[in-house]
Coordinates of C-alpha atoms in Angstrom, one line a residue:
M1 CA -0.1 0.0 0.2
L2 CA 1.1 3.8 0.6
S3 CA 5.1 3.9 1.1
E4 CA 6.0 5.4 4.9
P5 CA 7.1 8.6 4.2
S6 CA 4.1 9.1 1.5
T7 CA 1.7 8.0 4.4
A8 CA 2.9 10.9 6.7
T9 CA 2.9 13.5 4.2
V10 CA -0.3 12.6 2.6
R11 CA -1.6 12.5 6.6
A12 CA -0.1 15.6 7.1
T13 CA -1.7 17.9 3.9
L14 CA -4.8 15.2 3.7
P15 CA -7.1 18.6 5.8
A16 CA -5.7 21.2 3.1
V17 CA -6.5 18.8 0.2
G18 CA -9.8 17.5 1.6
A19 CA -10.8 21.3 1.9
A20 CA -9.7 22.5 -1.4
I21 CA -10.8 18.7 -3.1
G22 CA -14.3 20.3 -4.5
D23 CA -12.4 23.2 -6.3
I24 CA -10.0 20.9 -7.6
A25 CA -12.6 18.6 -9.1
D26 CA -14.1 21.5 -10.9
L27 CA -10.8 22.9 -12.5
F28 CA -9.9 18.9 -13.5
Y29 CA -13.2 18.5 -15.6
R30 CA -12.6 22.2 -17.1
K31 CA -9.1 21.3 -18.1
L32 CA -10.0 17.6 -19.3
F33 CA -12.9 19.0 -21.3
D34 CA -11.0 21.6 -22.8
A35 CA -8.5 19.4 -23.7
H36 CA -10.6 16.7 -25.1
P37 CA -14.0 17.8 -25.6
E38 CA -15.2 14.5 -27.0
L39 CA -15.3 13.3 -23.5
L40 CA -17.8 15.4 -22.4
R41 CA -19.8 14.6 -25.6
D42 CA -19.4 11.0 -26.1
L43 CA -18.4 9.2 -22.5
F44 CA -19.5 11.6 -19.2
N45 CA -23.0 12.4 -18.5
R46 CA -23.4 15.8 -19.8
G47 CA -26.4 16.1 -16.9
N48 CA -24.3 15.1 -14.1
Q49 CA -21.5 17.4 -15.2
A50 CA -24.1 20.7 -15.4
S51 CA -25.7 19.5 -11.6
G52 CA -22.1 19.0 -10.0
A53 CA -22.8 15.4 -9.1
Q54 CA -20.0 13.7 -10.9
R55 CA -17.5 16.6 -9.7
Q56 CA -18.8 15.7 -6.0
A57 CA -18.7 12.2 -6.1
L58 CA -14.8 12.4 -8.0
A59 CA -14.0 14.6 -5.0
G60 CA -15.6 12.3 -2.5
S61 CA -13.9 9.3 -3.6
I62 CA -10.5 10.1 -3.9
A63 CA -10.7 11.9 -0.6
A64 CA -12.2 8.7 0.8
F65 CA -9.6 6.4 -0.8
A66 CA -6.7 8.9 0.8
T67 CA -8.3 8.5 4.2
Q68 CA -8.7 5.0 4.1
L69 CA -4.9 4.7 3.1
V70 CA -3.7 6.8 6.2
E71 CA -6.3 5.6 8.8
H72 CA -6.3 2.1 7.7
P73 CA -3.2 1.0 5.9
D74 CA -3.7 -2.7 6.3
T75 CA -7.4 -2.8 4.2
R76 CA -8.4 -1.3 1.2
P77 CA -11.9 -0.1 0.2
D78 CA -12.9 -2.8 -2.2
V79 CA -16.6 -2.3 -1.7
M80 CA -16.3 1.4 -3.5
L81 CA -13.4 0.2 -5.8
S82 CA -15.5 -2.5 -7.1
R83 CA -18.6 0.4 -7.5
I84 CA -16.5 2.5 -9.5
A85 CA -15.1 -0.4 -11.7
H86 CA -18.3 -2.0 -12.6
K87 CA -19.5 1.8 -13.8
H88 CA -16.2 2.1 -15.4
A89 CA -16.5 -1.4 -17.2
S90 CA -19.8 -0.3 -18.4
L91 CA -18.4 2.4 -20.2
G92 CA -15.5 0.7 -21.8
I93 CA -12.9 2.5 -19.9
T94 CA -9.3 1.9 -20.9
P95 CA -5.6 2.0 -18.8
A96 CA -4.7 4.9 -21.4
Q97 CA -7.5 6.9 -20.0
Y98 CA -6.0 6.9 -16.5
D99 CA -3.0 8.8 -18.0
V100 CA -5.2 11.6 -19.3
V101 CA -6.8 12.1 -16.1
H102 CA -3.6 12.1 -14.2
T103 CA -2.5 14.7 -16.4
H104 CA -5.1 16.9 -15.9
L105 CA -6.0 16.3 -12.2
F106 CA -2.6 17.3 -11.1
A107 CA -2.3 20.2 -13.1
A108 CA -5.7 21.1 -11.4
I109 CA -3.7 19.9 -8.2
A110 CA -0.9 22.6 -8.6
E111 CA -2.7 25.4 -9.6
V112 CA -5.4 25.3 -6.8
L113 CA -3.0 24.6 -4.3
G114 CA 0.0 26.3 -5.5
D115 CA 3.4 26.7 -3.2
A116 CA 1.9 24.2 -1.1
V117 CA 2.7 21.2 -3.7
T118 CA 6.2 20.6 -3.0
P119 CA 8.2 17.7 -4.9
E120 CA 7.1 15.3 -2.0
V121 CA 3.5 16.2 -2.0
A122 CA 3.3 16.0 -5.3
A123 CA 5.1 12.4 -5.3
A124 CA 2.9 11.2 -2.0
W125 CA -0.3 12.1 -3.7
D126 CA 1.0 10.5 -7.2
E127 CA 1.4 7.3 -4.9
V128 CA -1.7 7.7 -4.0
Y129 CA -3.5 8.3 -7.5
W130 CA -1.7 5.2 -9.4
L131 CA -2.4 2.9 -5.9
M132 CA -6.1 3.7 -6.7
A133 CA -5.5 3.6 -10.5
N134 CA -4.1 0.5 -10.8
A135 CA -6.3 -1.3 -8.5
L136 CA -9.3 -0.1 -10.5
I137 CA -7.3 -1.3 -13.6
A138 CA -7.1 -4.4 -12.4
I139 CA -10.5 -5.2 -11.1
E140 CA -12.3 -3.7 -14.7
E141 CA -9.4 -6.5 -16.5
R142 CA -11.0 -9.2 -14.5
L143 CA -14.6 -7.8 -15.5
Y144 CA -14.1 -7.2 -19.0
A145 CA -12.4 -11.0 -19.0
Q146 CA -15.4 -12.5 -17.5
Q147 CA -17.7 -11.1 -20.4
G148 CA -15.2 -12.1 -22.9
V149 CA -14.4 -8.5 -24.0
V150 CA -11.8 -6.4 -24.1
A151 CA -11.4 -2.4 -22.6
G152 CA -13.0 0.1 -25.1
D153 CA -15.0 -2.6 -27.0
V154 CA -17.9 -3.3 -24.7
W155 CA -20.5 -2.1 -27.0
R156 CA -23.1 -4.4 -29.5
D157 CA -25.9 -3.4 -31.7
W158 CA -29.6 -4.5 -30.0
E159 CA -32.8 -4.5 -31.5
V160 CA -35.9 -3.1 -30.2
V161 CA -38.2 -6.1 -30.0
S162 CA -41.1 -4.4 -28.2
R163 CA -41.9 -1.4 -26.0
T164 CA -44.4 -1.1 -22.9
E165 CA -45.9 1.9 -21.4
E166 CA -45.4 1.2 -17.8
T167 CA -46.7 4.5 -16.4
E168 CA -47.1 8.1 -18.1
D169 CA -43.4 8.5 -17.5
V170 CA -41.9 4.9 -17.7
A171 CA -41.3 2.3 -20.6
T172 CA -40.0 -1.1 -20.7
F173 CA -37.6 -2.0 -24.0
R174 CA -37.3 -5.4 -24.7
L175 CA -34.0 -6.0 -26.3
R176 CA -31.9 -8.5 -28.1
P177 CA -28.8 -8.7 -30.2
A178 CA -29.0 -7.4 -33.7
D179 CA -27.0 -10.0 -34.9
G180 CA -28.6 -13.1 -33.6
S181 CA -25.8 -14.4 -31.2
P182 CA -27.0 -15.2 -27.8
A183 CA -27.5 -12.6 -25.2
P184 CA -24.7 -12.4 -22.9
A185 CA -25.2 -13.7 -19.2
F186 CA -25.9 -11.1 -16.2
R187 CA -26.8 -11.5 -12.4
P188 CA -29.9 -10.8 -11.3
G189 CA -29.4 -6.8 -10.1
Q190 CA -27.0 -6.1 -12.6
Y191 CA -27.4 -2.9 -15.4
V192 CA -26.3 -2.2 -19.0
S193 CA -25.0 0.8 -20.5
V194 CA -27.2 2.3 -23.4
Q195 CA -25.3 4.7 -25.7
V196 CA -27.9 6.9 -27.6
E197 CA -27.1 9.4 -30.4
L198 CA -29.0 13.1 -29.7
P199 CA -30.0 15.6 -31.8
D200 CA -26.7 17.5 -31.8
G201 CA -24.6 14.4 -32.5
A202 CA -23.6 13.7 -29.3
H203 CA -23.3 10.2 -28.1
Q204 CA -24.6 10.3 -24.5
I205 CA -24.3 7.3 -22.3
R206 CA -26.6 6.4 -19.2
Q207 CA -27.1 2.9 -17.6
Y208 CA -30.3 1.3 -16.9
S209 CA -30.8 -1.9 -14.8
L210 CA -32.0 -5.4 -16.3
S211 CA -35.4 -5.6 -15.1
C212 CA -35.9 -9.2 -16.5
A213 CA -34.4 -12.6 -14.7
P214 CA -31.2 -13.8 -16.5
G215 CA -33.4 -17.1 -17.9
S216 CA -35.2 -14.5 -20.3
A217 CA -34.9 -15.1 -24.0
V218 CA -34.8 -11.0 -24.4
R219 CA -33.7 -8.5 -22.2
S220 CA -35.7 -5.4 -20.7
I221 CA -34.4 -2.3 -19.6
T222 CA -37.3 0.0 -17.8
V223 CA -36.6 3.8 -18.4
K224 CA -38.0 6.6 -16.4
R225 CA -38.3 9.7 -18.3
V226 CA -36.2 12.5 -16.3
R227 CA -38.3 15.5 -15.9
G228 CA -36.0 18.5 -14.9
G229 CA -39.0 20.4 -13.0
G230 CA -37.0 23.6 -13.5
A231 CA -33.5 21.9 -15.0
P232 CA -33.2 20.5 -18.3
D233 CA -35.1 16.9 -18.7
G234 CA -33.1 14.0 -19.2
E235 CA -31.3 13.8 -22.4
V236 CA -31.1 10.1 -23.0
S237 CA -34.4 9.1 -21.2
R238 CA -36.2 11.8 -23.1
Q239 CA -34.6 10.4 -26.8
L240 CA -35.9 6.9 -25.7
H241 CA -39.2 7.7 -24.6
E242 CA -39.6 10.3 -27.6
Q243 CA -38.1 8.4 -30.5
V244 CA -37.2 4.8 -30.0
R245 CA -39.8 2.2 -30.9
A246 CA -40.2 -1.8 -31.9
G247 CA -37.5 -2.3 -34.8
D248 CA -35.0 0.4 -33.8
R249 CA -31.3 -0.5 -32.5
L250 CA -29.5 0.5 -29.6
R251 CA -25.8 0.3 -28.4
V252 CA -25.7 -1.6 -25.8
S253 CA -22.6 -2.6 -23.2
A254 CA -22.1 -5.9 -21.8
P255 CA -23.6 -6.2 -18.2
Y256 CA -22.3 -5.3 -14.8
G257 CA -23.0 -3.8 -11.3
D258 CA -22.1 -5.3 -8.1
L259 CA -25.8 -5.2 -6.5
V260 CA -26.2 -8.9 -6.9
L261 CA -27.9 -11.5 -4.3
K262 CA -24.6 -12.6 -2.4
S263 CA -26.9 -15.8 -0.5
A264 CA -29.2 -18.0 -1.3
E265 CA -29.9 -19.4 2.2
A266 CA -30.4 -15.7 4.0
P267 CA -33.7 -14.5 4.9
L268 CA -33.9 -11.4 2.0
L269 CA -35.5 -7.9 2.3
L270 CA -35.6 -6.1 -1.2
A271 CA -36.6 -2.4 -0.7
S272 CA -36.9 0.0 -3.5
A273 CA -38.4 3.2 -3.7
G274 CA -39.8 4.6 -7.6
I275 CA -37.8 3.3 -10.3
G276 CA -35.4 1.8 -7.9
C277 CA -37.7 -1.1 -8.4
T278 CA -36.3 -2.6 -11.7
P279 CA -33.1 -4.5 -10.0
I280 CA -35.6 -5.7 -7.7
L281 CA -37.7 -7.1 -9.9
S282 CA -34.9 -9.1 -11.7
M283 CA -34.2 -10.4 -8.0
L284 CA -37.7 -11.5 -7.5
E285 CA -38.0 -13.2 -10.9
H286 CA -35.0 -14.9 -10.6
L287 CA -36.0 -16.0 -7.0
A288 CA -39.4 -17.1 -8.2
E289 CA -38.0 -19.1 -11.2
S290 CA -35.5 -20.7 -9.1
G291 CA -37.5 -22.0 -6.1
H292 CA -36.2 -19.9 -3.3
G293 CA -37.6 -21.0 -0.3
T294 CA -36.3 -18.4 2.7
P295 CA -38.1 -15.5 4.0
V296 CA -38.5 -12.9 1.9
T297 CA -39.8 -9.6 2.5
V298 CA -40.3 -7.0 -0.4
V299 CA -40.9 -3.3 0.5
H300 CA -41.7 -0.5 -2.1
G301 CA -42.5 3.3 -1.7
D302 CA -44.1 5.2 -4.3
R303 CA -45.6 8.4 -4.8
S304 CA -49.3 6.4 -6.0
P305 CA -49.8 3.2 -7.0
A306 CA -50.2 5.0 -10.6
D307 CA -46.6 5.9 -10.6
H308 CA -45.6 2.9 -9.1
A309 CA -44.0 0.9 -12.1
M310 CA -44.7 -2.4 -12.8
R311 CA -46.9 -2.8 -9.6
T312 CA -49.0 -5.8 -10.5
D313 CA -45.6 -7.6 -11.6
H314 CA -44.1 -6.5 -8.3
A315 CA -47.1 -8.2 -6.3
A316 CA -47.2 -11.3 -8.5
L317 CA -43.6 -12.3 -8.3
A318 CA -43.6 -11.7 -4.3
G319 CA -46.8 -13.7 -4.3
K320 CA -45.0 -16.7 -6.3
L321 CA -42.3 -17.1 -3.4
P322 CA -43.6 -19.6 -0.9
D323 CA -42.3 -17.7 2.2
S324 CA -43.1 -13.9 1.2
A325 CA -44.5 -10.9 2.3
A326 CA -45.1 -7.6 0.2
H327 CA -45.5 -3.9 1.6
F328 CA -46.1 -0.9 -0.7
W329 CA -46.6 2.5 0.9
Y330 CA -47.6 5.5 -1.3
E331 CA -47.5 9.0 -0.5
D332 CA -51.0 9.4 -2.1
P333 CA -52.7 6.2 -1.6
A334 CA -56.0 5.2 -3.5
D335 CA -59.2 5.0 -1.5
G336 CA -58.9 2.1 1.0
H337 CA -55.0 1.8 1.1
P338 CA -53.9 0.8 4.8
A339 CA -53.3 4.1 6.7
D340 CA -50.3 2.3 8.3
R341 CA -49.1 2.0 4.7
T342 CA -49.3 5.9 3.5
G343 CA -46.9 7.9 3.8
L344 CA -42.9 6.9 3.9
V345 CA -41.7 3.7 4.2
D346 CA -41.7 2.8 7.7
L347 CA -40.3 -0.9 9.0
S348 CA -41.4 0.0 12.6
G349 CA -44.2 -2.5 12.1
L350 CA -42.3 -5.2 10.2
A351 CA -40.5 -8.3 11.5
I352 CA -37.5 -8.9 10.2
A353 CA -35.6 -12.3 10.6
S354 CA -32.4 -13.0 12.1
G355 CA -29.7 -12.7 9.2
T356 CA -31.0 -10.8 7.0
H357 CA -29.3 -9.8 3.8
A358 CA -31.1 -6.2 2.5
Y359 CA -30.9 -5.2 -0.8
L360 CA -31.9 -1.5 -1.4
C361 CA -32.4 0.5 -4.6
G362 CA -33.8 4.1 -4.8
P363 CA -33.3 8.0 -4.1
L364 CA -30.2 8.4 -1.4
P365 CA -33.0 10.0 1.4
F366 CA -34.8 6.7 0.8
M367 CA -31.9 4.5 1.2
R368 CA -30.3 6.2 3.8
S369 CA -33.6 6.3 6.0
V370 CA -34.4 2.1 5.5
R371 CA -30.7 1.6 6.2
T372 CA -30.8 3.0 9.5
Q373 CA -34.0 1.5 10.5
L374 CA -32.6 -2.1 9.2
L375 CA -29.3 -1.3 11.8
A376 CA -31.9 -0.5 14.4
K377 CA -33.5 -3.7 13.7
G378 CA -30.1 -5.6 14.3
V379 CA -29.4 -6.0 10.6
A380 CA -25.4 -6.4 10.2
A381 CA -24.2 -3.1 8.4
S382 CA -22.3 -5.9 6.3
D383 CA -25.7 -7.3 4.9
I384 CA -26.8 -4.1 3.6
H385 CA -26.4 -3.5 0.0
Y386 CA -27.4 -0.9 -2.4
E387 CA -27.4 0.5 -5.8
V388 CA -27.0 4.4 -6.6
F389 CA -29.0 5.7 -10.3
G390 CA -25.9 8.0 -10.9
P391 CA -22.6 9.2 -9.0
D392 CA -22.8 7.5 -5.9
L393 CA -22.7 10.6 -3.6
W394 CA -23.4 8.3 -0.5
L395 CA -20.3 6.1 -0.6
A396 CA -18.2 8.8 -1.6
S397 CA -19.3 11.2 1.1

């Protein structure tokens, strides 16, 4: 891990770097995109750049990694690294791109911190960077090998077989490889990247969970149209909703993602909110098809039954399991909905089996709340797993 001299230097400078890391990340991206505008056009999420979410996630992950190196030198933040590596693999990131990032990141560090960046400080933080980068490169190489692809070549053309309107703002697209070859295997809970050409010629990429079970003959992604509410609408979701129909083609990556079922024997709690139900539905369909027998508690929160995408499937799949219970909370419920299932998800009245493994997907406030409630009920922190749609501002915070 980090060498002894560099450990002392990083520990001494971490407060100053941490205090400036937001400014460093902001300047880094400006330098990167000035030198390589094609990266903003065809690789990075322009919406996350405009909102500042990606800059915040980058700053947090670097600070978290450096803190781990100096505070816990005998361990590595593998959860954070795995999550980043899966996202990178779905984008086809190559080792050479880490050199490009290094160039502009360290130029930003030098400019923001000025004379404080002595040769010793630069060398220590260079060591931090390459420890993180090389760890990610190694994980990404394994992920590419598992899918039988190479870095930078994760894309295939897929044909849209059908499209189903789930709610006013949610549509499911069923896909198959355009060349007739078998669809790559995936694990329930994983996602694919989808690359869409926009009217301005940009090829923007977004990740969408596979909402079907691995045994399905076709693959399904369920896409919520992102409405800006004062900010711009989501570019890719708008294009998919307005333009893509059966017979069209999409560029789709190999499947990746680390929110996958870890144990076939433990009791499960599958909790989602909003469009976060999509990986959960994949898990439920898989559990139903495989004859899963241990207890499964299904929890979902939404604005209303009309907003609950694939609500019928959600309840039906849970009902196929021999020992399961489904609990749906709505902020604006229909007449007759139970009062204790009105409002935000509240686990206080639910019995959580000992040894439960929990899988969460939804907005950060929802996941923070559910995680807090699960910890209070005795669920081990290591047995609570989650997926964030977009930059992981929770893990990096």
